[in-house]
Coordinates of C-alpha atoms and ligand atoms in Angstrom, one line a residue:
M1 CA -70.6 87.4 167.2
E2 CA -69.7 89.2 163.9
A3 CA -68.0 86.1 162.3
L4 CA -71.2 84.2 162.4
P5 CA -73.4 85.5 159.7
S6 CA -70.7 85.7 157.2
S7 CA -69.4 82.4 157.9
S8 CA -72.6 81.0 157.3
S9 CA -73.3 83.0 154.3
R10 CA -69.8 81.3 153.0
Q11 CA -71.3 77.9 154.1
S12 CA -74.8 78.5 152.3
L13 CA -72.5 79.6 149.1
L14 CA -70.6 76.4 149.4
F15 CA -73.7 74.3 149.8
F16 CA -75.1 76.1 147.0
F17 CA -72.5 75.1 144.7
L18 CA -72.3 71.7 145.8
I19 CA -76.1 71.3 144.9
A20 CA -75.7 72.8 141.5
F21 CA -72.6 70.8 140.8
S22 CA -74.5 67.6 141.8
L23 CA -77.6 68.6 139.7
L24 CA -75.1 69.0 136.6
L25 CA -73.9 65.5 137.3
L26 CA -77.4 64.4 137.4
L27 CA -78.4 65.8 133.9
P28 CA -78.1 62.9 131.3
S29 CA -75.8 65.3 128.9
S30 CA -75.1 68.9 128.5
N31 CA -76.7 69.1 125.5
A32 CA -80.3 67.4 126.5
A33 CA -83.1 69.5 127.1
V34 CA -86.3 69.2 129.2
H35 CA -89.4 69.8 127.6
Y36 CA -92.5 71.1 129.6
H37 CA -96.2 70.5 128.1
D38 CA -99.9 70.5 129.6
F39 CA -102.4 68.1 127.7
I40 CA -105.9 69.5 128.5
V41 CA -108.0 66.6 127.9
Q42 CA -111.4 68.0 127.0
E43 CA -114.7 68.0 125.2
T44 CA -114.4 69.9 121.7
P45 CA -116.6 70.5 119.1
V46 CA -115.4 70.0 115.5
K47 CA -117.1 69.9 112.3
K48 CA -116.8 66.4 110.3
L49 CA -118.6 65.0 107.5
C50 CA -121.3 67.9 107.7
K51 CA -122.1 67.8 111.2
T52 CA -120.9 69.0 114.5
H53 CA -119.6 66.3 116.7
N54 CA -118.5 66.8 120.3
I55 CA -115.3 64.6 120.9
I56 CA -112.6 64.1 123.2
T57 CA -109.2 66.2 122.3
V58 CA -106.2 67.2 124.1
N59 CA -105.9 70.8 123.9
G60 CA -108.9 71.2 121.6
Q61 CA -106.9 70.0 118.9
L62 CA -107.1 67.0 116.4
P63 CA -104.8 65.4 116.2
G64 CA -103.3 66.4 119.1
P65 CA -100.4 68.4 119.7
T66 CA -97.1 67.4 117.8
L67 CA -94.3 67.1 120.5
V68 CA -90.8 67.5 118.8
V69 CA -87.7 66.4 121.1
R70 CA -84.2 65.2 120.6
N71 CA -82.6 61.7 121.2
G72 CA -81.6 62.3 125.4
D73 CA -84.3 65.0 125.9
T74 CA -86.7 64.5 128.9
L75 CA -90.7 64.9 128.6
V76 CA -92.8 66.2 131.4
V77 CA -96.3 66.4 130.2
K78 CA -99.1 67.3 132.8
V79 CA -102.4 65.8 132.0
V80 CA -105.3 67.3 133.2
N81 CA -108.6 65.6 132.7
R82 CA -111.5 68.1 132.1
G83 CA -113.3 65.6 130.0
Q84 CA -116.1 63.2 131.2
Y85 CA -114.2 59.8 130.7
N86 CA -111.1 58.1 132.5
V87 CA -108.1 58.8 130.6
T88 CA -104.3 57.9 130.4
I89 CA -101.6 58.5 127.9
H90 CA -99.5 56.1 126.5
W91 CA -96.2 57.1 124.7
H92 CA -96.3 54.3 122.2
G93 CA -92.9 53.0 121.4
V94 CA -90.6 55.1 124.1
R95 CA -88.6 52.5 126.2
Q96 CA -89.4 54.1 129.5
M97 CA -86.2 52.7 130.8
R98 CA -86.9 52.5 134.9
T99 CA -90.0 54.7 134.4
A100 CA -92.9 51.9 133.8
W101 CA -95.0 54.3 135.8
A102 CA -95.1 56.8 132.7
D103 CA -96.2 54.2 130.2
G104 CA -99.8 54.6 130.6
P105 CA -101.8 51.7 130.0
E106 CA -104.8 51.9 132.2
F107 CA -104.8 49.3 135.1
V108 CA -101.6 47.9 133.6
T109 CA -99.2 50.5 134.8
Q110 CA -101.7 53.0 136.7
C111 CA -105.2 53.7 137.4
P112 CA -106.8 56.1 135.0
I113 CA -106.9 59.9 135.5
R114 CA -110.7 60.5 136.5
P115 CA -112.6 63.5 135.3
G116 CA -111.3 66.5 137.6
G117 CA -107.8 64.5 138.1
H118 CA -104.3 65.1 136.8
Y119 CA -101.1 63.1 136.4
T120 CA -97.6 64.3 135.3
Y121 CA -95.9 61.9 133.0
K122 CA -92.1 62.3 133.2
F123 CA -89.6 60.4 131.0
T124 CA -86.4 60.4 129.1
I125 CA -85.9 59.3 125.4
K126 CA -82.7 57.1 125.1
G127 CA -81.2 55.9 122.0
Q128 CA -84.3 56.3 120.0
E129 CA -84.6 58.5 116.6
G130 CA -87.5 58.9 114.1
T131 CA -91.1 58.8 114.6
L132 CA -93.2 57.8 117.6
W133 CA -96.5 58.7 118.9
W134 CA -98.7 59.3 122.0
H135 CA -102.1 58.0 122.3
A136 CA -104.9 57.6 124.9
H137 CA -104.7 54.0 126.5
S138 CA -108.3 53.7 128.1
S139 CA -111.2 52.5 126.4
W140 CA -111.6 53.6 122.6
L141 CA -110.7 57.4 123.6
R142 CA -107.5 57.1 121.4
A143 CA -109.9 57.2 118.4
T144 CA -109.5 61.3 118.8
V145 CA -106.9 61.5 121.7
Y146 CA -103.4 61.0 119.6
G147 CA -100.9 63.0 118.6
A148 CA -97.1 62.6 116.9
L149 CA -94.0 62.3 119.1
I150 CA -90.8 63.4 116.6
I151 CA -87.4 62.4 117.9
L152 CA -84.7 64.2 116.3
P153 CA -81.2 63.1 116.4
E154 CA -79.1 64.8 119.1
K155 CA -77.6 68.2 118.8
D156 CA -74.4 68.4 116.4
K157 CA -75.8 64.8 115.1
G158 CA -77.3 64.4 111.8
Y159 CA -79.5 62.0 110.2
P160 CA -78.3 59.1 108.4
F161 CA -79.1 60.5 105.1
A162 CA -79.0 63.9 103.6
K163 CA -80.6 66.4 105.9
P164 CA -84.1 66.8 104.6
D165 CA -85.2 70.4 103.2
R166 CA -88.9 70.0 105.0
Q167 CA -90.4 67.4 107.2
F168 CA -94.0 66.5 108.0
P169 CA -96.0 64.2 110.4
I170 CA -98.7 62.2 108.5
I171 CA -101.1 60.7 110.7
L172 CA -103.4 58.4 109.7
G173 CA -106.8 58.2 111.9
E174 CA -110.1 56.5 112.0
W175 CA -113.5 58.6 112.5
W176 CA -116.4 57.6 113.9
N177 CA -120.0 59.6 113.5
R178 CA -121.0 58.3 116.8
D179 CA -119.1 58.9 120.0
P180 CA -116.6 56.2 119.8
I181 CA -117.0 55.1 123.5
S182 CA -120.3 54.4 122.9
V183 CA -119.6 52.4 119.8
V184 CA -117.6 49.9 122.2
R185 CA -120.0 50.2 125.0
Q186 CA -122.8 48.6 123.0
A187 CA -120.4 46.2 121.4
T188 CA -119.3 45.0 124.9
F189 CA -123.0 44.8 126.0
T190 CA -124.3 43.0 123.1
G191 CA -121.1 40.8 122.5
A192 CA -121.3 41.6 118.8
A193 CA -118.6 43.2 116.4
P194 CA -118.5 47.0 117.0
N195 CA -119.8 49.1 114.1
V196 CA -117.0 50.1 111.2
S197 CA -115.7 53.5 111.2
D198 CA -117.1 56.0 109.1
A199 CA -114.0 57.4 107.6
F200 CA -110.3 57.7 107.7
T201 CA -108.6 60.8 108.2
I202 CA -104.9 62.3 107.5
N203 CA -104.0 64.9 110.0
G204 CA -107.4 65.0 111.2
E205 CA -109.2 65.4 107.8
P206 CA -111.0 62.9 105.5
G207 CA -110.4 64.5 102.5
D208 CA -111.7 65.0 99.0
L209 CA -113.7 61.7 98.7
Y210 CA -116.2 62.5 101.5
N211 CA -119.1 64.9 101.8
C212 CA -118.4 68.3 103.0
S213 CA -114.9 67.6 103.6
S214 CA -112.6 69.0 100.7
P215 CA -112.5 72.7 101.9
T216 CA -110.4 71.5 104.8
T217 CA -108.5 68.6 102.9
T218 CA -104.9 68.4 104.4
I219 CA -102.1 69.9 102.0
F220 CA -98.4 69.5 102.1
P221 CA -96.4 71.9 100.4
I222 CA -93.1 70.8 98.7
K223 CA -90.8 72.6 96.5
Q224 CA -89.5 71.5 93.0
G225 CA -86.3 69.4 93.7
T226 CA -86.1 69.1 97.2
T227 CA -86.1 66.0 99.6
N228 CA -88.9 65.9 102.0
L229 CA -89.4 63.5 104.9
L230 CA -92.7 62.3 105.5
R231 CA -93.4 60.8 108.9
F232 CA -96.2 58.2 108.6
I233 CA -98.1 57.1 111.8
N234 CA -101.0 54.7 111.8
A235 CA -103.2 55.7 114.6
A236 CA -106.3 54.1 113.3
L237 CA -108.1 52.2 115.9
N238 CA -109.1 48.8 113.8
T239 CA -107.4 49.1 110.4
E240 CA -104.6 48.3 108.9
L241 CA -103.7 50.7 105.6
F242 CA -102.2 50.8 102.3
I243 CA -100.7 54.2 101.6
S244 CA -99.8 55.4 98.2
I245 CA -98.7 58.8 96.6
A246 CA -99.7 59.8 93.1
G247 CA -96.5 60.0 90.5
H248 CA -93.8 59.7 93.3
S249 CA -92.1 56.5 94.7
V250 CA -90.5 56.8 98.3
T251 CA -87.5 55.8 100.1
V252 CA -88.4 54.1 103.5
V253 CA -85.4 55.1 105.8
G254 CA -87.1 54.4 109.3
A255 CA -89.7 52.5 111.6
D256 CA -91.0 52.7 115.0
A257 CA -88.3 55.0 115.7
S258 CA -85.3 52.8 114.4
Y259 CA -83.5 53.5 111.1
T260 CA -83.7 51.0 108.6
K261 CA -81.6 49.9 105.3
P262 CA -83.2 52.3 102.7
F263 CA -85.3 50.6 100.1
T264 CA -88.0 52.3 97.3
T265 CA -91.4 51.4 97.2
S266 CA -94.8 52.9 95.7
V267 CA -97.0 51.5 98.4
L268 CA -96.6 51.6 102.0
M269 CA -98.6 49.3 104.4
L270 CA -99.1 50.5 108.2
A271 CA -100.8 48.7 110.8
P272 CA -102.2 50.6 113.7
G273 CA -99.3 51.3 116.0
Q274 CA -96.6 51.4 113.4
T275 CA -94.6 54.5 112.1
T276 CA -92.8 54.5 108.8
D277 CA -90.2 57.3 107.8
V278 CA -90.0 58.0 104.1
L279 CA -87.7 60.4 101.8
L280 CA -89.6 62.0 99.1
T281 CA -87.8 64.0 96.3
A282 CA -90.0 66.3 94.3
N283 CA -89.0 65.4 91.0
Q284 CA -92.5 65.3 89.2
P285 CA -93.8 68.1 86.8
P286 CA -95.1 70.9 89.6
S287 CA -98.8 70.1 90.2
R288 CA -101.1 68.3 92.9
Y289 CA -100.9 64.8 93.9
Y290 CA -103.1 62.8 96.1
I291 CA -102.2 60.9 98.8
A292 CA -104.3 58.2 99.4
A293 CA -104.8 55.5 101.9
H294 CA -107.4 52.6 102.3
A295 CA -108.0 49.6 104.4
Y296 CA -106.0 46.3 104.0
S297 CA -108.4 43.9 105.3
S298 CA -107.1 40.4 105.5
A299 CA -109.6 38.8 107.2
Q300 CA -112.4 37.0 105.0
G301 CA -116.0 37.8 105.3
V302 CA -115.5 40.6 107.7
A303 CA -117.2 43.9 107.5
F304 CA -114.7 46.9 107.0
D305 CA -114.6 50.6 106.4
N306 CA -114.1 50.5 102.6
T307 CA -113.6 54.3 102.0
T308 CA -110.6 56.2 101.0
T309 CA -108.9 59.1 102.6
T310 CA -106.5 61.7 100.6
A311 CA -104.3 64.7 101.4
I312 CA -102.6 66.7 98.7
L313 CA -99.0 67.0 97.9
Q314 CA -98.7 70.6 96.4
Y315 CA -95.7 71.9 94.7
D316 CA -95.6 75.6 95.8
C317 CA -94.3 77.3 92.7
G318 CA -97.6 79.0 91.8
C319 CA -96.8 78.0 88.3
F320 CA -100.1 75.8 87.7
P321 CA -103.9 76.7 88.5
K322 CA -104.8 75.6 91.9
S323 CA -108.0 74.4 90.5
N324 CA -106.1 71.5 88.6
P325 CA -107.6 68.3 90.1
P326 CA -104.8 66.3 91.5
S327 CA -103.7 62.9 90.1
F328 CA -104.9 59.6 92.0
P329 CA -102.5 56.8 93.0
L330 CA -102.9 53.1 92.4
L331 CA -103.8 51.5 95.8
P332 CA -103.6 47.6 96.0
A333 CA -107.0 45.7 96.4
F334 CA -108.5 45.5 100.0
N335 CA -107.3 41.9 100.1
D336 CA -103.8 42.1 98.8
T337 CA -101.9 40.2 101.3
N338 CA -99.0 39.7 98.7
T339 CA -98.5 43.4 98.5
A340 CA -98.4 43.7 102.3
T341 CA -96.2 40.7 103.0
S342 CA -93.5 41.7 100.3
F343 CA -93.7 45.1 101.8
S344 CA -92.8 44.0 105.4
R345 CA -90.5 41.8 104.2
K346 CA -88.1 44.6 102.8
F347 CA -87.5 45.7 106.1
A348 CA -83.8 45.4 107.7
S349 CA -81.7 47.1 110.1
P350 CA -79.4 49.2 108.2
S351 CA -76.2 47.1 109.2
T352 CA -75.2 43.9 110.9
V353 CA -76.6 43.8 114.6
Q354 CA -75.6 42.0 117.6
I355 CA -78.7 39.4 118.3
P356 CA -79.5 38.8 121.6
S357 CA -78.4 35.2 122.4
P358 CA -78.5 32.6 123.8
V359 CA -82.3 32.5 124.3
T360 CA -83.2 31.8 128.0
D361 CA -87.1 32.1 127.6
N362 CA -88.6 30.2 124.4
L363 CA -92.1 31.5 124.0
F364 CA -94.7 30.4 121.8
F365 CA -97.9 32.3 121.9
T366 CA -101.0 31.7 119.8
V367 CA -102.9 34.8 118.6
G368 CA -106.5 35.1 117.6
L369 CA -110.4 35.2 118.0
G370 CA -112.7 33.1 120.0
L371 CA -116.2 32.8 121.2
L372 CA -117.7 32.7 124.5
P373 CA -121.0 31.9 125.5
C374 CA -123.8 34.5 126.4
Q375 CA -124.4 35.4 129.9
P376 CA -127.2 33.5 131.7
G377 CA -130.4 35.2 130.9
R378 CA -129.1 37.4 128.4
T379 CA -129.2 37.7 124.3
C380 CA -125.9 38.0 122.7
G381 CA -125.1 39.3 119.5
G382 CA -122.2 37.4 118.1
P383 CA -122.3 34.4 115.9
N384 CA -125.4 31.7 116.9
G385 CA -125.7 33.9 120.0
T386 CA -122.3 34.0 121.3
R387 CA -120.2 37.0 122.2
F388 CA -116.9 37.8 120.6
A389 CA -113.5 36.8 122.3
A390 CA -109.9 36.9 121.6
S391 CA -106.8 35.4 123.4
I392 CA -103.4 34.7 123.7
N393 CA -102.4 31.0 124.5
N394 CA -106.4 30.4 125.1
V395 CA -106.1 33.4 128.0
S396 CA -108.5 36.3 127.2
F397 CA -106.9 39.2 129.2
V398 CA -109.0 40.9 131.6
L399 CA -108.0 44.2 133.0
P400 CA -108.1 44.5 136.9
S401 CA -110.8 47.4 137.7
A402 CA -109.5 48.3 141.2
V403 CA -105.7 48.7 141.3
S404 CA -103.0 48.5 138.3
I405 CA -101.0 45.2 138.1
L406 CA -97.8 47.3 138.6
Q407 CA -99.1 49.0 141.8
A408 CA -100.5 45.7 143.2
H409 CA -96.8 44.0 142.2
E410 CA -95.1 46.9 144.1
L411 CA -97.1 47.0 146.9
G412 CA -97.7 43.2 147.5
V413 CA -101.5 43.2 146.8
N414 CA -102.8 39.5 146.2
G415 CA -105.8 38.6 144.3
V416 CA -105.1 40.8 141.6
F417 CA -103.4 38.8 138.8
N418 CA -101.8 35.4 138.8
T419 CA -98.2 34.6 137.4
D420 CA -99.1 31.4 135.6
F421 CA -99.4 32.7 132.1
P422 CA -98.5 29.7 129.9
S423 CA -95.3 29.7 127.8
S424 CA -97.1 27.6 125.3
P425 CA -100.9 27.0 124.2
P426 CA -102.3 24.3 126.5
I427 CA -103.1 22.1 123.5
Q428 CA -101.5 21.9 120.3
F429 CA -103.6 21.7 117.1
D430 CA -103.3 22.7 113.6
Y431 CA -103.7 26.4 114.4
T432 CA -104.2 27.5 111.0
G433 CA -106.3 25.0 109.6
N434 CA -109.8 23.9 110.5
V435 CA -110.1 24.0 113.9
S436 CA -112.3 22.2 116.1
R437 CA -115.0 24.0 117.6
A438 CA -114.2 22.6 120.9
L439 CA -111.0 24.7 120.8
W440 CA -112.9 28.0 120.1
Q441 CA -113.7 29.0 123.7
P442 CA -110.9 31.0 125.6
V443 CA -110.4 31.4 129.4
P444 CA -110.8 35.0 130.5
A445 CA -108.2 35.6 133.4
T446 CA -105.7 38.3 134.4
K447 CA -102.2 36.5 133.9
V448 CA -98.7 37.8 133.6
Y449 CA -95.4 36.1 132.4
K450 CA -92.3 36.8 134.8
L451 CA -89.3 37.2 133.3
K452 CA -85.8 37.6 135.2
Y453 CA -83.9 40.7 134.5
G454 CA -81.6 40.2 131.4
A455 CA -83.7 37.4 130.3
V456 CA -83.2 36.7 126.7
V457 CA -86.7 36.1 124.9
E458 CA -87.5 34.4 121.5
L459 CA -91.3 34.8 121.2
V460 CA -93.1 32.6 118.1
L461 CA -96.5 34.5 117.5
Q462 CA -98.6 32.1 116.1
G463 CA -102.0 33.5 114.3
T464 CA -104.7 31.0 114.4
S465 CA -107.9 30.4 112.1
I466 CA -110.2 30.3 115.0
V467 CA -113.4 32.2 114.1
T468 CA -111.5 34.0 111.3
A469 CA -107.8 34.3 110.4
E470 CA -106.5 37.9 110.2
N471 CA -103.3 39.9 110.2
H472 CA -102.7 40.9 114.0
P473 CA -100.3 43.8 114.7
I474 CA -98.6 42.9 117.9
H475 CA -97.3 45.5 119.8
L476 CA -95.2 45.2 123.0
H477 CA -94.6 48.1 125.5
G478 CA -91.5 49.1 126.8
Y479 CA -89.4 47.3 124.2
D480 CA -88.1 47.1 120.6
F481 CA -87.8 43.6 119.1
Y482 CA -85.9 42.2 116.4
I483 CA -88.4 40.6 114.0
L484 CA -86.2 37.6 112.9
A485 CA -89.0 36.1 110.5
E486 CA -92.4 35.7 109.3
G487 CA -94.4 33.1 107.4
F488 CA -97.6 31.6 106.5
G489 CA -99.3 28.4 107.9
N490 CA -98.0 26.8 111.3
F491 CA -94.6 27.7 112.7
N492 CA -92.1 24.6 112.1
R493 CA -89.1 24.9 114.4
A494 CA -87.4 22.0 112.2
T495 CA -87.7 24.1 109.0
D496 CA -88.5 27.4 109.7
T497 CA -85.3 28.7 111.9
A498 CA -83.4 28.3 108.6
K499 CA -85.3 31.7 107.6
F500 CA -84.3 33.6 110.5
N501 CA -82.5 36.8 109.8
L502 CA -79.7 36.6 112.2
V503 CA -77.8 39.3 110.3
N504 CA -79.7 42.4 110.1
P505 CA -83.3 41.9 111.5
P506 CA -85.4 45.0 111.6
L507 CA -86.0 46.5 115.1
R508 CA -89.6 47.5 115.7
N509 CA -92.2 47.9 118.4
T510 CA -95.1 46.4 116.6
V511 CA -95.3 43.2 114.2
G512 CA -97.8 42.6 111.6
V513 CA -98.5 38.5 112.3
P514 CA -99.5 37.3 108.8
V515 CA -103.0 36.1 108.5
N516 CA -102.9 32.7 109.1
G517 CA -99.3 33.1 109.7
W518 CA -96.5 33.6 112.1
A519 CA -93.6 36.0 113.2
V520 CA -90.6 35.4 115.6
V521 CA -89.2 38.3 117.4
R522 CA -86.3 38.6 120.0
F523 CA -85.5 40.9 122.8
V524 CA -83.6 41.2 126.1
A525 CA -85.8 41.8 129.3
D526 CA -83.6 44.7 130.5
N527 CA -86.5 47.1 131.4
P528 CA -88.2 46.0 134.9
G529 CA -91.7 46.9 135.1
V530 CA -95.1 45.3 133.9
W531 CA -95.3 45.5 130.1
L532 CA -98.5 45.1 127.6
L533 CA -98.3 42.7 124.7
H534 CA -101.3 43.3 122.7
C535 CA -103.0 43.5 119.1
H536 CA -103.2 46.9 118.4
L537 CA -106.5 46.6 116.9
D538 CA -108.4 48.2 119.7
V539 CA -111.5 45.8 118.8
H540 CA -109.2 42.9 119.7
I541 CA -107.8 44.2 122.6
T542 CA -111.3 44.8 123.8
W543 CA -112.1 41.0 123.3
G544 CA -108.9 40.3 125.3
L545 CA -106.2 39.7 122.6
A546 CA -103.5 40.9 125.6
M547 CA -101.1 39.8 128.1
A548 CA -98.3 41.2 130.1
F549 CA -94.8 40.5 131.0
L550 CA -93.6 41.0 134.5
V551 CA -90.0 41.7 134.4
E552 CA -88.4 41.7 137.6
N553 CA -85.7 44.0 138.9
G554 CA -82.2 43.3 138.4
L555 CA -79.3 43.7 141.3
G556 CA -78.0 47.0 140.7
E557 CA -79.9 50.6 141.3
L558 CA -79.8 51.1 137.5
E559 CA -81.3 47.9 137.1
A560 CA -84.4 48.8 139.3
L561 CA -87.8 50.4 138.5
E562 CA -88.0 53.7 139.8
P563 CA -90.2 54.5 142.9
P564 CA -93.8 55.6 141.9
P565 CA -94.4 59.2 141.3
L566 CA -96.2 60.7 144.3
D567 CA -99.3 62.0 142.0
L568 CA -99.9 58.6 140.5
P569 CA -103.8 58.6 140.1
P570 CA -105.4 56.9 143.1
C571 CA -107.3 54.1 142.2
Ligands
C2O601 CU1 -100.3 52.0 120.9 CU2 -100.8 49.6 124.1 O1 -100.4 50.7 122.6

């Protein structure tokens, strides 16, 4: 009788060690950390452009909290919705290997977190370094719900460049004086284009060129002679942005959390969704210098916000009067497509890469706008009484409303989506020419394109001139792709494949498809789940410029989607 308790305690001790040991084995690496965060989505009063506005924020901050992790770390973010709108959070650019449930797009991988609800996103960063970001992926909430996600190299590993003395996230945003949700609701109701924004912001502040804004202009303090890592993020809703810094050129070293072959430039162009890491050496006379950004607007005759946002790069020597007016940089003209193109063509991987091949799925997607007839009995505000639409291969994407595509797929719910998304446009035409009106009307539907695990996808993204040609920043969830080439006019396989960079193409998650042009990307479908591909101009995703890939599980357990988390929001 006496032996029993001691033997059972020995057993439980053994059991404890066994559990502890197996837990150790489960950890990705001894250096990796787990970061816990609470995101409270709430209504917050903020002062902007002379007035107080109630906006939706995370933890009362604009931009929201900056998350700093290392490659290999795990993030556990509990999102609590205390606001009045549905919300989800998307971790833009995170590969989410086997964790599509944490990706975030509303009605694609999850149902929204309703007011009063919560959901915990859990995922691990694998093989990514640099700058990404997070944003709401529900209606136009990301106008104010966004923040930086900084991924440092693993412990004991350095950057592929000298360690910078200081580093700053520089997040460009877009501001409306009206509630952005009501702006998009009105546009959806009337079919007209939504109002353009009232300001752009840098780290939440419009800067010196707007009314009532100079006292809070963002200032970046730098020290003479030092090297600084500036992590630019374009979080604007609908606007591509040119950025320039007075008196300084910068060296681009990364984009979309991949390192790039360094190049020097005096102007940057970032499309919404893109990030660009640059090194800036403080080698100018100590003073104050403006960082300025304004629109790159590639569409002709389309209204856009033509204001300019500024922040200040300030040498912190205390050796000049703080009242010195900062010098102003030269920004390209709003429609300077040449500068935008020559900038994007400078991107390359730092060294030779193994290009995925041979291609198993050759896809050709037209991306562009369209018009739909007004609903019977209504009057619409689009051109000639129509309503605006947009499509890929003439399919104007419609989100489900009762269950997410991923859940419908997992649970075998029929009638939510079809798997017949076309691999090429239903009709071939002169995509960038004078397109017949008969081809302007897309078909609204919820369709996915199925990919086998391990498929090698080559995707030609062909812009169209329907309604108006425009540069479309196309973003793929859950993947990075190699950008093999881009060009103007119609893609011509016979001649344009010669332009492919099959040596060191850049690896990104968002590609700007040139106005009236094309881009070709390649990726391996090694991540099972449902992954949205869409234009990152929210006005265009609202109109249907999106589709989704359904990537099937592979054979092994490590090639399969994880089971859904128990707290996945109910639909
Ligand atoms: Cu940053 Cu679906 O987007």
